[in-house]
Short mmCIF file of C-alpha atoms in Angstrom, two decimals:
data_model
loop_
_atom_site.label_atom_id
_atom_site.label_comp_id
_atom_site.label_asym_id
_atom_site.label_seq_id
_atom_site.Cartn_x
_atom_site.Cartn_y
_atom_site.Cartn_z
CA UNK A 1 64.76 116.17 184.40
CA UNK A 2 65.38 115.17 180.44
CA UNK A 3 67.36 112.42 182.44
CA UNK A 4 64.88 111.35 184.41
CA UNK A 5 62.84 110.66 182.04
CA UNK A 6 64.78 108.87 179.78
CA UNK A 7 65.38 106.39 182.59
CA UNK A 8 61.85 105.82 183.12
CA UNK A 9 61.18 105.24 179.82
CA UNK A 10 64.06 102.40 179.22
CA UNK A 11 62.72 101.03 182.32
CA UNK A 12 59.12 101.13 180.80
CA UNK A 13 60.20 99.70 178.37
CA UNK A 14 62.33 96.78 179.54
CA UNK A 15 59.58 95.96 182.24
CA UNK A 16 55.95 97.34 181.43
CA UNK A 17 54.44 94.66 183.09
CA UNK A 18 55.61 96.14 186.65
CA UNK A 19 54.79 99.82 185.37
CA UNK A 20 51.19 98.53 184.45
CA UNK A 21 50.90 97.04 188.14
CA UNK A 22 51.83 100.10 189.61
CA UNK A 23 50.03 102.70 187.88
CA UNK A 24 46.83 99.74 188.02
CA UNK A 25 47.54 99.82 192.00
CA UNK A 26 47.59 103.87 192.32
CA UNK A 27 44.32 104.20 191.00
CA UNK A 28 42.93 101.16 192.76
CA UNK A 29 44.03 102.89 196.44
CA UNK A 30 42.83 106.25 194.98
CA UNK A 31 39.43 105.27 194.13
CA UNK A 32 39.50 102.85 196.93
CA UNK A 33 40.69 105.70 199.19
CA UNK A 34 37.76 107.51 197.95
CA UNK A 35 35.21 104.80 198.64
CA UNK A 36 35.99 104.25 202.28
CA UNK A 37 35.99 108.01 202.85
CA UNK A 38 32.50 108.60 201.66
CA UNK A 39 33.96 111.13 199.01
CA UNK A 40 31.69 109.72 196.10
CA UNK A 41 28.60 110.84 198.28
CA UNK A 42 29.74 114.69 197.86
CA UNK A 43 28.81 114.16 193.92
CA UNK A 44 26.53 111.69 193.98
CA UNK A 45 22.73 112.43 192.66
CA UNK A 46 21.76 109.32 195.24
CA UNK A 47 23.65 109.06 198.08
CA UNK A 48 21.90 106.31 198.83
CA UNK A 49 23.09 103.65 196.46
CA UNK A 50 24.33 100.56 198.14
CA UNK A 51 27.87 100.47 199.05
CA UNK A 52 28.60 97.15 198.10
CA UNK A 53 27.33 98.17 194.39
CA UNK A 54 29.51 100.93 194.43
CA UNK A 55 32.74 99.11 196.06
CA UNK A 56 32.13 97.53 192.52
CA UNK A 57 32.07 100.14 190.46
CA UNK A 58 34.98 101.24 191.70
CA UNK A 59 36.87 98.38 191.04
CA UNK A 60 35.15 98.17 188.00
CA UNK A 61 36.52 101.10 186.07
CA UNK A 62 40.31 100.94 187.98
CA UNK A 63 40.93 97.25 188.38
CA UNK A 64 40.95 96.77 183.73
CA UNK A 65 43.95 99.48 183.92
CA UNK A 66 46.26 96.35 184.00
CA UNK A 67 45.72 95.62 180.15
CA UNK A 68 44.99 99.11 179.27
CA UNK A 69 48.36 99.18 176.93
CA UNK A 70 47.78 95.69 175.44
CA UNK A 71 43.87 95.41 175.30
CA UNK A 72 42.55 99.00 175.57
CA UNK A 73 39.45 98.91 173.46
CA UNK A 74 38.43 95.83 175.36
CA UNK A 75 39.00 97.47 179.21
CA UNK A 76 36.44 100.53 177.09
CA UNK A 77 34.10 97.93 176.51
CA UNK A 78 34.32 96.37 179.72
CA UNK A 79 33.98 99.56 181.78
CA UNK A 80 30.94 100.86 179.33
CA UNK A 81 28.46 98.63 181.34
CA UNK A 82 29.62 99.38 184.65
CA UNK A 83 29.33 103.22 183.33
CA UNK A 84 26.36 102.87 183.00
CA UNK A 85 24.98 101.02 186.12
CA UNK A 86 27.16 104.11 187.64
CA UNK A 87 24.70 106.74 186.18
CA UNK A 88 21.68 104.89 185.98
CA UNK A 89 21.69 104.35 189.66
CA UNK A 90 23.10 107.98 190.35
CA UNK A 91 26.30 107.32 192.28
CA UNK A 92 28.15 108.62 189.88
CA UNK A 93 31.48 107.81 191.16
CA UNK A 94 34.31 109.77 189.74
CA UNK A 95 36.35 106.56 188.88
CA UNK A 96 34.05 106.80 186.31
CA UNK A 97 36.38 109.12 184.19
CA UNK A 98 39.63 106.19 184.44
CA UNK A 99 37.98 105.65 181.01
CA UNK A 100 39.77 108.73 179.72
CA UNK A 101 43.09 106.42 180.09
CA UNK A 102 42.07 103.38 177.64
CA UNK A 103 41.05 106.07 175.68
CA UNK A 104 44.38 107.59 175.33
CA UNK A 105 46.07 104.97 174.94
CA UNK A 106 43.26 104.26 171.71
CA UNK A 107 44.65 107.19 170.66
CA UNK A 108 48.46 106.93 171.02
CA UNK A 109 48.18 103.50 168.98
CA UNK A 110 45.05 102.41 167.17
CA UNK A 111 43.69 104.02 163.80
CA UNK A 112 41.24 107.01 164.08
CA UNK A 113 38.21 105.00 163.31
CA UNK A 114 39.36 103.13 166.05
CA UNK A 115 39.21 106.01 168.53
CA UNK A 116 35.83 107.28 167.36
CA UNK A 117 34.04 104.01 168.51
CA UNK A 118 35.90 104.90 172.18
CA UNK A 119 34.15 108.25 172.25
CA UNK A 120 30.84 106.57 171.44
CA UNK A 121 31.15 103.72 174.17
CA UNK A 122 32.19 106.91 176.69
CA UNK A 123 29.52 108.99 175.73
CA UNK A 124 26.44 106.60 175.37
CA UNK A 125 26.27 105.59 178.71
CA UNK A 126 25.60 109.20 179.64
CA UNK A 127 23.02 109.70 177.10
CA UNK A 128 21.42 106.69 178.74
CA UNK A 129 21.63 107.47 182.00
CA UNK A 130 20.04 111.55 180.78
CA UNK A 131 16.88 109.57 180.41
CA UNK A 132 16.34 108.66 184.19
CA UNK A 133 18.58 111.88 185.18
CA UNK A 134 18.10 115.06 183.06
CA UNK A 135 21.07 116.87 184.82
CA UNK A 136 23.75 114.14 183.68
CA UNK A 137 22.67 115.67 180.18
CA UNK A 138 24.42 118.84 180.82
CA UNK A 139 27.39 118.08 183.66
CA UNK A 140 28.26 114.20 182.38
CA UNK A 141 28.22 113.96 179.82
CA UNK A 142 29.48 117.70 178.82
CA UNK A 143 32.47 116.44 181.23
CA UNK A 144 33.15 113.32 178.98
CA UNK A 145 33.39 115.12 175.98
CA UNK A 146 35.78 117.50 176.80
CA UNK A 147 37.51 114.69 178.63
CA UNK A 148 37.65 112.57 175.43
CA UNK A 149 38.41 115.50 173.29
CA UNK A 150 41.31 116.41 175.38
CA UNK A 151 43.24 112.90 175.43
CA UNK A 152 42.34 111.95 171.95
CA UNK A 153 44.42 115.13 170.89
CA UNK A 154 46.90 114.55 173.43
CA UNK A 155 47.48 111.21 172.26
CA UNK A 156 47.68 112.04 168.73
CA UNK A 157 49.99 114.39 169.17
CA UNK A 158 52.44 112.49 171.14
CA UNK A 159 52.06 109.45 168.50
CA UNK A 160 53.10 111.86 166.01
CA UNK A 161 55.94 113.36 167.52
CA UNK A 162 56.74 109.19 168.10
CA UNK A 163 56.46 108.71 164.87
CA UNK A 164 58.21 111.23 163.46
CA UNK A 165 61.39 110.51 166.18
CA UNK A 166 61.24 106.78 164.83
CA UNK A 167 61.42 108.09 160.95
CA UNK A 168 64.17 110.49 162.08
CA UNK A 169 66.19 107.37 163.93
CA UNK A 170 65.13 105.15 160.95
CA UNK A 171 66.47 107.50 158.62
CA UNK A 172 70.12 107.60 160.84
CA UNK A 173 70.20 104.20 160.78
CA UNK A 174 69.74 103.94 156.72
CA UNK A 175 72.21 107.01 156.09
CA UNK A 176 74.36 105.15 158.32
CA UNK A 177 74.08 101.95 156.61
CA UNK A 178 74.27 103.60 153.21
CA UNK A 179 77.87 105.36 154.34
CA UNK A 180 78.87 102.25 155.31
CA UNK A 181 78.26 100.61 152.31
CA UNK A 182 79.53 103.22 149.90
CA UNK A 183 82.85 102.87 152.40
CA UNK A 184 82.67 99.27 151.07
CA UNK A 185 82.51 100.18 148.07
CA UNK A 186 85.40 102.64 147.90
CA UNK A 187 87.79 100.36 150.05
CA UNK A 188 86.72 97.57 147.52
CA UNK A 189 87.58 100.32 144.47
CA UNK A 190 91.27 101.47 146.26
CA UNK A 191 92.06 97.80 146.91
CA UNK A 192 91.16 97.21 142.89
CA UNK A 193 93.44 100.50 141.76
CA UNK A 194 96.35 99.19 144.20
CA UNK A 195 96.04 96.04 142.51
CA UNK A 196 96.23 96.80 138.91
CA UNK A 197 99.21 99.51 140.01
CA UNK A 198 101.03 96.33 141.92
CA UNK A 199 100.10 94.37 138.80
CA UNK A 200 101.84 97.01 136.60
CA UNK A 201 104.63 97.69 139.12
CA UNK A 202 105.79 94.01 140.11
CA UNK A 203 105.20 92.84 136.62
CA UNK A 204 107.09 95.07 134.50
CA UNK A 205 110.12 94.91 136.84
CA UNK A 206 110.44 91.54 137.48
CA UNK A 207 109.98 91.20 133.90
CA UNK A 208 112.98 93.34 133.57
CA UNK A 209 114.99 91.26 136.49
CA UNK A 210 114.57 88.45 134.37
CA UNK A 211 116.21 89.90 130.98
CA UNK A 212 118.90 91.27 132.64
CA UNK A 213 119.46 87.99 134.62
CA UNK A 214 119.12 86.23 131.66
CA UNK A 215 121.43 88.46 129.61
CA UNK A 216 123.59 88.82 132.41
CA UNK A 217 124.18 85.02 132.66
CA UNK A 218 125.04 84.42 129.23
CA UNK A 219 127.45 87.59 129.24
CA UNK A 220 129.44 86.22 132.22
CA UNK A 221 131.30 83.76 130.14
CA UNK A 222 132.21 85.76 127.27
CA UNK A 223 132.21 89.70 128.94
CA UNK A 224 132.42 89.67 132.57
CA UNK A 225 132.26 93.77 132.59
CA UNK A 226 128.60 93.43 130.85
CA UNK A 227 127.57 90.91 133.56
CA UNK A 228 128.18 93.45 135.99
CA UNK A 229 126.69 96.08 134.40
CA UNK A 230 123.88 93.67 134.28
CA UNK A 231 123.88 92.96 137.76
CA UNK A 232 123.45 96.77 138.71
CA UNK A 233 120.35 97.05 136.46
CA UNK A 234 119.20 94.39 138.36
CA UNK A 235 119.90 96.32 141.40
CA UNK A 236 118.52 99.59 140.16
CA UNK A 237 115.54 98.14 139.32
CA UNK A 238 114.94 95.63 142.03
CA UNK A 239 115.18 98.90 144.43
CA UNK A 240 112.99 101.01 142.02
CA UNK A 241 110.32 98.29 142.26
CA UNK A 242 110.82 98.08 146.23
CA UNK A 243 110.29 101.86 146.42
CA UNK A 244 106.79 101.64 144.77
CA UNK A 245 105.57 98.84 146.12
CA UNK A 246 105.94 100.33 149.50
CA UNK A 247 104.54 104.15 148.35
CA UNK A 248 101.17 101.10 147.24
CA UNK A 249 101.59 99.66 150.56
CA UNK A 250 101.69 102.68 152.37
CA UNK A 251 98.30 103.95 150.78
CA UNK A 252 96.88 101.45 152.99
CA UNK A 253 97.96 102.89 156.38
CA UNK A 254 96.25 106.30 157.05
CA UNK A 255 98.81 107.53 159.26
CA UNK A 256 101.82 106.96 156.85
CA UNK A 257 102.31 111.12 155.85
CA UNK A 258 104.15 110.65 152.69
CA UNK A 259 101.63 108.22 150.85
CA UNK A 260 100.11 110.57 149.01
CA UNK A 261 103.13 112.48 147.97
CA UNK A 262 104.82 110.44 145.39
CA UNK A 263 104.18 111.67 142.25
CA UNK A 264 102.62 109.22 139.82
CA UNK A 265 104.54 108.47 136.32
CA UNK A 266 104.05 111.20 133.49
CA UNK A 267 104.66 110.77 130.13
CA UNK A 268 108.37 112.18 130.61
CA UNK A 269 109.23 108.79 132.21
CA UNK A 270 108.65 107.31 129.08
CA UNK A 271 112.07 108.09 128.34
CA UNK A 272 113.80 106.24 131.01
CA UNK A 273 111.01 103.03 130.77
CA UNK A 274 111.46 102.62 127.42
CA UNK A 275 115.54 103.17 128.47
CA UNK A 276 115.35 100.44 131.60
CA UNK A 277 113.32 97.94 129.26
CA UNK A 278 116.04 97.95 126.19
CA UNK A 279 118.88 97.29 129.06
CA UNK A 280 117.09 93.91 129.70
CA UNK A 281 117.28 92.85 125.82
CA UNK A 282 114.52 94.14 124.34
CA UNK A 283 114.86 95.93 121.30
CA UNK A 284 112.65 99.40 121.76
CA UNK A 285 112.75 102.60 120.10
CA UNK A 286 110.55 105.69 121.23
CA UNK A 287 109.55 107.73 118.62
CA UNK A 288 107.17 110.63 119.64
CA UNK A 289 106.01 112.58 116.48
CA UNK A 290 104.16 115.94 116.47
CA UNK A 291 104.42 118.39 119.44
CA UNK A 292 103.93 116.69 122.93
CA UNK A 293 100.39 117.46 124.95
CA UNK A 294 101.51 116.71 127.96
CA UNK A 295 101.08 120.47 129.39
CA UNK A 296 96.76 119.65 128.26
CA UNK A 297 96.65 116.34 129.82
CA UNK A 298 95.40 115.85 133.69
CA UNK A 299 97.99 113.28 135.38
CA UNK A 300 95.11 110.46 135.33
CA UNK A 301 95.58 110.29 131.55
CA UNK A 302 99.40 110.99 131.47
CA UNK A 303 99.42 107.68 134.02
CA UNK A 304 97.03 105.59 131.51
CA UNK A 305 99.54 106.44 128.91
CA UNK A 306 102.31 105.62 130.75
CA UNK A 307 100.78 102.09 132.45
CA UNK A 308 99.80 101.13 129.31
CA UNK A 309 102.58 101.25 127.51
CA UNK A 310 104.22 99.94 130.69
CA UNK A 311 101.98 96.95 130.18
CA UNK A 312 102.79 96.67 126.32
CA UNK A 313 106.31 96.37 127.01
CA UNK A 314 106.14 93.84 129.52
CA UNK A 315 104.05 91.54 127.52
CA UNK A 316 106.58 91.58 125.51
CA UNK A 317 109.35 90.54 127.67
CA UNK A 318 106.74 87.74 129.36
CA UNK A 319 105.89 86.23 126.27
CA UNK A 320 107.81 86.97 123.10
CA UNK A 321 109.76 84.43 121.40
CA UNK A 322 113.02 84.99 119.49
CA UNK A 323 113.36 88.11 117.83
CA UNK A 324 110.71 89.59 119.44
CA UNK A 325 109.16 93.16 117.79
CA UNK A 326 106.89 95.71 119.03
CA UNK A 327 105.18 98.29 118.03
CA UNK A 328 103.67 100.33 120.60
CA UNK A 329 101.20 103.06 118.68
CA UNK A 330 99.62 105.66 121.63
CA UNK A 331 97.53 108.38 119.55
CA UNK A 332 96.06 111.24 121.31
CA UNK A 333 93.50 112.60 119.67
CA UNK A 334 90.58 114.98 119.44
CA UNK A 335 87.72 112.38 117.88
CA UNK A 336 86.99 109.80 120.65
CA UNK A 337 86.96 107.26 119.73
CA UNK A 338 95.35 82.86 125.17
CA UNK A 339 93.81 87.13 126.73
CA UNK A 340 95.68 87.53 130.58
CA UNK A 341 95.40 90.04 132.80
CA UNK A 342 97.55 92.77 131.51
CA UNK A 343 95.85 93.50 128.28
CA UNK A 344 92.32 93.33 130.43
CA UNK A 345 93.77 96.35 132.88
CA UNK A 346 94.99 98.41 130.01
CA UNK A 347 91.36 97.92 128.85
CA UNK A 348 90.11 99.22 132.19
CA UNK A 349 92.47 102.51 132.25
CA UNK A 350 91.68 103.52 128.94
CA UNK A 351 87.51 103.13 129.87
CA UNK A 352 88.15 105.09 132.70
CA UNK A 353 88.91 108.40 130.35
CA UNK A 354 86.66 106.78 127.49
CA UNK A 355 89.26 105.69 125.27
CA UNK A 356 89.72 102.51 123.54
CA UNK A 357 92.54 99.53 123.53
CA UNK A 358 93.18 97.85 120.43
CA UNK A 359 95.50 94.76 121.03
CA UNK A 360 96.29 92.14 118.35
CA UNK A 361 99.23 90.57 116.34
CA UNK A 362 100.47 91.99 113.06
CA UNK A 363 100.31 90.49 109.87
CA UNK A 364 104.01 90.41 110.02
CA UNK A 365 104.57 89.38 112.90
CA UNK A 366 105.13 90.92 116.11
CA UNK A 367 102.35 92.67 118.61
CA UNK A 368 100.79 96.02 118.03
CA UNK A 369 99.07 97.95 121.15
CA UNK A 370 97.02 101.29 120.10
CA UNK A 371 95.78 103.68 122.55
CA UNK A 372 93.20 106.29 121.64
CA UNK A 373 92.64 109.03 124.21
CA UNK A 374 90.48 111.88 123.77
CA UNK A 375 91.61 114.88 125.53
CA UNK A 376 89.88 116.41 128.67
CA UNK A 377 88.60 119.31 126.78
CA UNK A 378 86.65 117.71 124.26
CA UNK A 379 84.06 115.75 124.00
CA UNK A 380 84.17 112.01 123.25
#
């Protein structure tokens, strides 16, 4: 049945023109049917009215159906005179209450003020008409306003429950469209963390290929065995690079299983980065001072720690001259407290647990890079 239905209505809806004809053509061969019968005599307070007049009556109130949807206060007003020629000359044909449908339709679509007028042009031609027939006082027009009261809540109540499925849709449609766009905007987030981490990945390595290559050249000459201890770096590290960037590139493909599994760097590879970065010719030293807090720390910070640092070091292999020197100062503490790319994402890590980057060259020379976390449990 709910089937049905729900055809007729995407039908309705797709053709009401051809619905409007054939609901318009029912009533016509009703009240037509009940013309040629003689049926409107049985109720009639004058069964002598002229037939002709009446034929026109009838057509009258059933012929206007056809724009009852698009025009339906104007089929009201047009049936209101032929209502009351209908009572005033007491045929009183019962195609006189078709102007219950107009009115429905008043109802289903049109303000309330709207609809009130419609029970005024339905009931005034039966006040009228009481003047030459006293009974129509008490059957007619007690008939037309129960008749009008009826539709006018049916309709009312069927615009509501209209409405209220179009807010429910409407409301789909914008919870949809807000999913949608917060999936945007999380794609557009992951696609910004995978870069910075292939930033960080690619570029320290490479940078690392490079002094080894580099030293590795110049040793072949005068030390062939450090060449090829060079060379192995190289290989180390080149395959160390290759296995992150595809864990990165296998974030991307929901149905990789071990994407998620790779544990991030802690501060306990600090050790073997600082280790991997002196092999390419960089003079480092890690001093940690003061018992470590790694145990307190949630991996997000241990990785900002780590990248930055990361991103310190390679900096320094990018861009320093001769004699290059670093000093790389990370402070965890309880207090909160020509520019590329790398110092701008070491920027963006640190904001991320409110902590601050402070970048800049020493008055002796060199670079200095300080980091200043607060921890998790305290307030910035």
């Amino acid at each position: 049945m709910q089937g049905r239905l729900h055809r007729l209505r995407v039908f309705d809806r797709r053709r009401p023109r051809v619905w409007d004809i054939l609901l318009t053509s029912f009533w016509v061969l009703v009240t037509g049917l009940d013309y040629t019968s003689g049926g409107w005599r049985t109720v009639a307070r004058d069964v002598d009215a002229p037939e002709p007049l009446v034929l026109l009556m009838t057509l009258g109130f059933s012929v206007p159906l056809l724009w009852r949807r698009t025009h339906p206060v104007a089929v009201l007003v047009l049936m209101a005179p032929v209502s009351v020629v209908n009572i005033w000359t007491g045929a009183v044909v019962q195609a006189a209450f078709l102007q219950l449908i107009p009115a429905f339709q008043i109802a289903l679509r049109l303000p309330l003020r709207t609809l009130a007028g419609a029970g005024l042009l339905m009931c005034a031609p039966a006040v009228a008409g009481a003047a030459r027939i006293p009974e129509v006082w008490n059957q007619q027009l007690v008939s037309y306003l129960w008749g009008f009261a009826f539709v006018s809540l049916l309709g009312i109540a069927v615009r509501t429950r209209k409405d209220y499925t179009e807010a429910l849709v409407e409301r789909a449609h914008r919870l949809e469209h807000e999913r949608d766009q917060q999936a945007r905007l999380t794609a557009a987030a992951e696609r910004t963390r995978i870069a910075r981490e292939m930033h960080d990945i690619i570029g320290h390595n490479l940078s690392v290929i490079t002094g080894l290559a580099d030293g590795g050249s110049y040793a072949a000459a005068k030390t062939p065995e450090r060449a090829v201890q060079a060379l192995e770096a190289i290989g180390t590290t080149s395959r160390q690079a290759l296995a992150e960037l595809r864990r990165l590139l296998g974030i991307l493909r929901e149905e990789h299983p071990d994407a998620d599994r790779t544990p991030q760097p802690t501060l306990n590879d600090l050790r073997p980065l600082v280790t991997s970065v002196g092999a390419a010719g960089l003079p480092v030293r890690l001093d940690i001072h003061g018992t470590p807090l790694a145990a307190s720390l949630t991996p997000g910070r241990e990785l900002t720690v780590y990248r930055v640092v990361q991103e310190a070091l390679t900096n320094t292999l990018k861009h320093a001259g001769g004699g290059p020197a670093l000093s790389a100062v990370v402070t965890l503490t309880h207090s909160g407290s020509h520019q590329g790319r790398g110092i701008t994402g070491m920027r963006e890590r640190a904001a991320l647990y409110d902590g601050t980057i402070e970048a800049g060259p020493l008055p002796d020379g060199g670079w200095q890079v300080r980091l200043r976390l607060p921890l998790e449990e305290t307030p910035p």
